Amino acid sequence: MFLGLRRQEDGRPPRPNILTVLVVEDEPLVAFENEHALEQAGYRIAATVNDYDHAVRVIDEGGVDLVIADIGLHGDRSGLDVARHAAAQALPVLFVTGRRPIDAQSIAVGCLAKPYASRDLVAAIRVIDAVLRGGRRPKLPPGLMLFDAEG
């Protein structure tokens, strides 16, 4: 069972842990829509990239709070490889894909099924943020599957 979120000393809700997002997506229109929706929701975009090498460079520079990764990318390596690299650094990953990989649970916090609405992507990030902070899990948006042990 998840614990309730604590309020700050001034009574405001706690700040989210997820402020900066790396978008890893090979479809230009989807990448643009994700970037726009996340910026409108107040998130900072560390970068939007379409291949493993660029994603790893951004992750290694630091300052990323969440990686949103599609499975299929340009080049020989996939979003699974990006997720494995991020997981090795204890960086949470949300897959956004039409096909959930078999080993997703060991390298990501969840998977949002394509196609999804922009509002569902934002809601998915808020759910993941609450879970990572140990708070009570909000209602899941359509298409989101979490891989937490608590269910």
Short mmCIF file of N, CA, C and O in Angstrom, two decimals, residues 1-2 137 148-151:
data_model
loop_
_atom_site.label_atom_id
_atom_site.label_comp_id
_atom_site.label_asym_id
_atom_site.label_seq_id
_atom_site.Cartn_x
_atom_site.Cartn_y
_atom_site.Cartn_z
N MET A 1 0.84 -1.18 0.00
CA MET A 1 0.00 0.00 0.00
C MET A 1 0.89 1.24 0.00
O MET A 1 1.85 1.33 0.72
N PHE A 2 0.52 2.21 -0.84
CA PHE A 2 1.28 3.45 -0.90
C PHE A 2 0.82 4.40 0.19
O PHE A 2 -0.36 4.45 0.53
N ARG A 137 -1.30 6.20 -5.16
CA ARG A 137 -1.35 6.20 -6.62
C ARG A 137 -2.66 6.78 -7.11
O ARG A 137 -3.74 6.28 -6.77
N ASP A 148 4.85 -1.75 -10.81
CA ASP A 148 5.25 -1.74 -9.40
C ASP A 148 4.83 -3.05 -8.73
O ASP A 148 3.85 -3.68 -9.14
N ALA A 149 5.54 -3.41 -7.73
CA ALA A 149 5.25 -4.65 -7.01
C ALA A 149 3.96 -4.56 -6.22
O ALA A 149 3.36 -5.57 -5.87
N GLU A 150 3.53 -3.36 -5.91
CA GLU A 150 2.35 -3.17 -5.07
C GLU A 150 1.05 -3.32 -5.86
O GLU A 150 0.00 -3.44 -5.29
N GLY A 151 1.15 -3.25 -7.23
CA GLY A 151 -0.04 -3.38 -8.06
C GLY A 151 -0.89 -2.17 -8.00
O GLY A 151 -2.00 -2.08 -8.30
#
